[in-house]
C-alpha cells in the first residue's frame, strides 16, 4: 500500500484515512506493507510495517530539495519537522521557506515511483493499493515490477480527493497534477472513491466508466471516546461557531466569513472561530477586518492532537462550508465530539448521515439562518447531536475495510494476502 | 550662532504574549514578560548603557554640550523593573544639568488622534513620571512618532507647553528650511522645532550603509556639512531614536566613535554650539508659521500616519481599543486601566502594517511576530478577553471616572508659567 502520510505526522484527512483503513484491513487478516515517500519518524503500529521509500535512494542520487520538500509539502504550508526522538514539530508557518528549486509535481511523483519500484523488487505482494495522485506513479511502477516477475498484480487507485476539488472549480487546479491523476485512474484496474460525489467527479472529470469505480465511504474510530474537556470559560460569554480545516479556496473559508457577517448582524453575541492554516489564511484575516468583523471572528493557526478535540468541544456549532469536499472526515469528528454540524451539500459526508444540516455552500443566507436556528434552539440541537452520535457509531473503519476486502476479492480471486511479509 | 539640537527617543513597548483562542476568559497574561525583559536587557547592553556612559563622558568634558531625551513611560517602567541600572544612568545624565527631558504620552500612544481627554491624561502622567525620576518639569512636548497637526498643536499649547517638536516634512515647509524656529498656524506663542531629516537620517539610517555614496560618514565630513550652513541656519535639529547608537547602527559601524568625536568637531567652528529644545525655543525668533491640517509624522517615506493606521486590521483594532475607554475607566480599577493603556502603545499597530515596499522591512525588524496578521490575531484575542473581564465589574458604574492620574490642565499651565525657562535644566535635589 502506497501512501503519503500517516498520523501522527499528518496534516490532513489522508493520513487519518490511511491509518483507519489499514487497521480495518489488518483485522480481516490482510497483511500490509505500507510505503511512505520519506518516513519522518518511528510509528507505533503493530498491524503493518511502514517503509520509507527514501531509504531506496542510491548513493549520489540524493537531490538537494528532497529533505526540505517533504518537510514543507506534507504540512500543506505548515513546516513539519521532527526531533531526534521522533516528536513532530509543527511550525504553523504562513510563509513556506522560499526555494525556487522546488520540484514540479511530475518530478515528485517520478522521485517516489523510482524508489517505490526498488522497494517493490524486494517484496512479494498480490495487490497494489495507491492513495491519491502523489502515489499513483509509484503504484504503476510497483505493478510493473511484479508483472516483469510474471505476477498479474492488480492496481487499486484510491481517490480521496481530485484536483478539481482542491482547485475549488471544475477543471481548475494544477494541470500537471490533474494529468497525473488522470493517468493514475486510467491505469488502475479499479478505482475506489470516498463518496458517490467523488465517483461522479472522477467519471465526469477523467471519463472513467462508472462500473470501474467503487465507493468506499470513510469511517471513524468508533471505539475511541474523545477526551472530555471541562467546560471552557469562554462558553459562558459567547456562542461559538467553528470552522476548522485547511484555509484554502476549496474549503470555503470566505463563505464562512460571509455567514459570520450576516449572523453577527442578527446576534452580536456570536463569535466565529476560524482555525487552520493555508494559502488563504492572511487573505481571510484581512478580509474579516475589512468586513468590520474585528473581534467577531477569532483566528488560530492549525491545531494538533488534543487541541483539535478541545476546539470541537469549545464550539457550539461546526460549519463545513466546502465548495467541493470529497468526503469531510472533520464532520464525523465534530459529531463524535457532540458538536452539531452544518455542512455544504457539495460534500461526500452528506451521504452517510442525515443528522446534520445540509446547505449549498453558496447559499450563505440559508447557512446563516441555519446557524441562528441551531444556536437559538437548544432542543433541536440536542436531538441533532444525539442522532449524530448514534450515526457516527455505525461508521467504523472496519465497515469501510470490509467493502475494500470485497473489492480485493473480486480483483484477486484466489486466497488473498495483500503485500505479505518480505520476500527472501 | 547656530545650535545643534539633539533629541533622542527612548522607547520600549510592552510586547503582547501570543494569547490563543483557548486562553480567552482563562485569565491570561497579556504581555510577554520574558520577551520584554530580554529585549530590555539586550538593548540596554548594546545601546542604553554604553551610549549613556559615552554621553556622560562628553557632557562632563564639554560643559557646552547639550542633549535632550524623550523617554516613554512604558520604557521607564520596564527599566525600573528589568534594568534599573539604565534608569540610574539616565538620572546621572539629568544631574549634569545639560540634559533636557521632554514630555510625551506615557504610553507612547496615538491618543492625540483618538481621544483628547485620554491624550491629556497620558501626558500628565508622563510629566509626573519625569518629575519623579529626573527632577525636571518638561516644557517641551514631542508627540508619539513626532505626529503633529494644527489640532494637536492646539491641545499641546493648551496644556502649557512652550515648544513642540515635529518632522520637518517638505509637505509642510515647501521652500522653507527646517533650520529655523517656527510656530503653529494658530499658535499663541508656542514654538515649533522641525527635524532636519536629511542630517538626522544620515546618522540614524544611512550611517552604516555601504551603498550610500557618502559612506563612510566621518565626523569631519559631517561637521563640514553642518558648518557649511553658517549664516543660513539658527538650529540644526537632529532627532532620532536613541537605539540608533549601538542597536540600529551596530558598534562595529563606528557609531560610538562618531558621537565621541562629534562635539569636538562641531566646536572647531567658533560660531557653532549645542542647545536643548527649550533653549532653542528661547534663543531664536520664530521666522514663520506652518499650517498642517492633516497629521504628519516622522515615519517611513510617507511621513504620515500610514505606518499605524489605514489598513483594516489596524483601524479595526485601534477603534476597538478606544471604544472600550469609557467602560474601562468606569471600573476605577487602576490596574485594568493601566493594562488597557498599554494596549494603546503605537507599536502594536505598527506591527500590523502591511505596506509592502522597503518600509515593510523596518516594520518586520521591530516586530517579534511572524506577520502583521499574527499580531492582529493576538490583539483580537486579548481584546475579547478584556471585554469579558469588564463584565466582572458592576455595570451601573456611571460615576465620573475618578482617574488617579488625571491632572487638571489649568493648574498644570500655571505651574509651567511660573517656571523660568532657563531653570529647566537645573536639577532639583
GROMACS .gro file of N, CA and C in nm, chain A residues 61-62 65 107 111 136 155 158 165 189 198 230 243 284 297 314 379 405 413 423:
model
   60
   61UNK      N    1   2.250   0.993  -0.540
   61UNK     CA    2   2.127   1.027  -0.610
   61UNK      C    3   2.045   1.131  -0.534
   62UNK      N    4   2.082   1.155  -0.412
   62UNK     CA    5   2.004   1.247  -0.328
   62UNK      C    6   1.999   1.385  -0.392
   65UNK      N    7   1.662   1.919  -0.292
   65UNK     CA    8   1.530   1.963  -0.246
   65UNK      C    9   1.458   1.862  -0.161
  107UNK      N   10   0.807   1.573  -1.110
  107UNK     CA   11   0.935   1.530  -1.057
  107UNK      C   12   0.918   1.460  -0.923
  111UNK      N   13   1.013   1.082  -0.858
  111UNK     CA   14   1.108   1.053  -0.750
  111UNK      C   15   1.056   0.937  -0.666
  136UNK      N   16   0.022   0.753  -0.736
  136UNK     CA   17  -0.022   0.671  -0.850
  136UNK      C   18   0.094   0.623  -0.936
  155UNK      N   19  -0.389  -0.312  -0.966
  155UNK     CA   20  -0.363  -0.182  -0.901
  155UNK      C   21  -0.495  -0.114  -0.866
  158UNK      N   22  -0.700   0.472  -0.509
  158UNK     CA   23  -0.797   0.519  -0.410
  158UNK      C   24  -0.801   0.672  -0.418
  165UNK      N   25  -1.148   1.913  -0.687
  165UNK     CA   26  -1.188   1.953  -0.551
  165UNK      C   27  -1.090   2.054  -0.495
  189UNK      N   28  -0.659  -0.083  -1.218
  189UNK     CA   29  -0.755  -0.188  -1.253
  189UNK      C   30  -0.889  -0.161  -1.188
  198UNK      N   31  -1.767   1.191  -0.517
  198UNK     CA   32  -1.635   1.183  -0.581
  198UNK      C   33  -1.637   1.089  -0.700
  230UNK      N   34  -1.313   1.998   3.041
  230UNK     CA   35  -1.405   2.079   3.122
  230UNK      C   36  -1.458   2.196   3.039
  243UNK      N   37  -1.502   2.697   1.229
  243UNK     CA   38  -1.451   2.644   1.102
  243UNK      C   39  -1.316   2.584   1.135
  284UNK      N   40  -0.791   3.586   0.446
  284UNK     CA   41  -0.913   3.577   0.528
  284UNK      C   42  -0.907   3.672   0.647
  297UNK      N   43  -1.467   3.762   1.452
  297UNK     CA   44  -1.402   3.640   1.405
  297UNK      C   45  -1.266   3.630   1.470
  314UNK      N   46  -1.523   2.322   2.240
  314UNK     CA   47  -1.539   2.463   2.271
  314UNK      C   48  -1.656   2.522   2.190
  379UNK      N   49  -3.328   2.260   2.205
  379UNK     CA   50  -3.392   2.127   2.197
  379UNK      C   51  -3.363   2.061   2.064
  405UNK      N   52  -1.230  -0.512   0.119
  405UNK     CA   53  -1.199  -0.654   0.111
  405UNK      C   54  -1.276  -0.720  -0.002
  413UNK      N   55  -0.901  -1.329  -0.712
  413UNK     CA   56  -0.999  -1.430  -0.669
  413UNK      C   57  -0.939  -1.533  -0.574
  423UNK      N   58   0.985  -1.082   0.086
  423UNK     CA   59   1.034  -1.200   0.016
  423UNK      C   60   1.179  -1.220   0.052
   0.00000   0.00000   0.00000
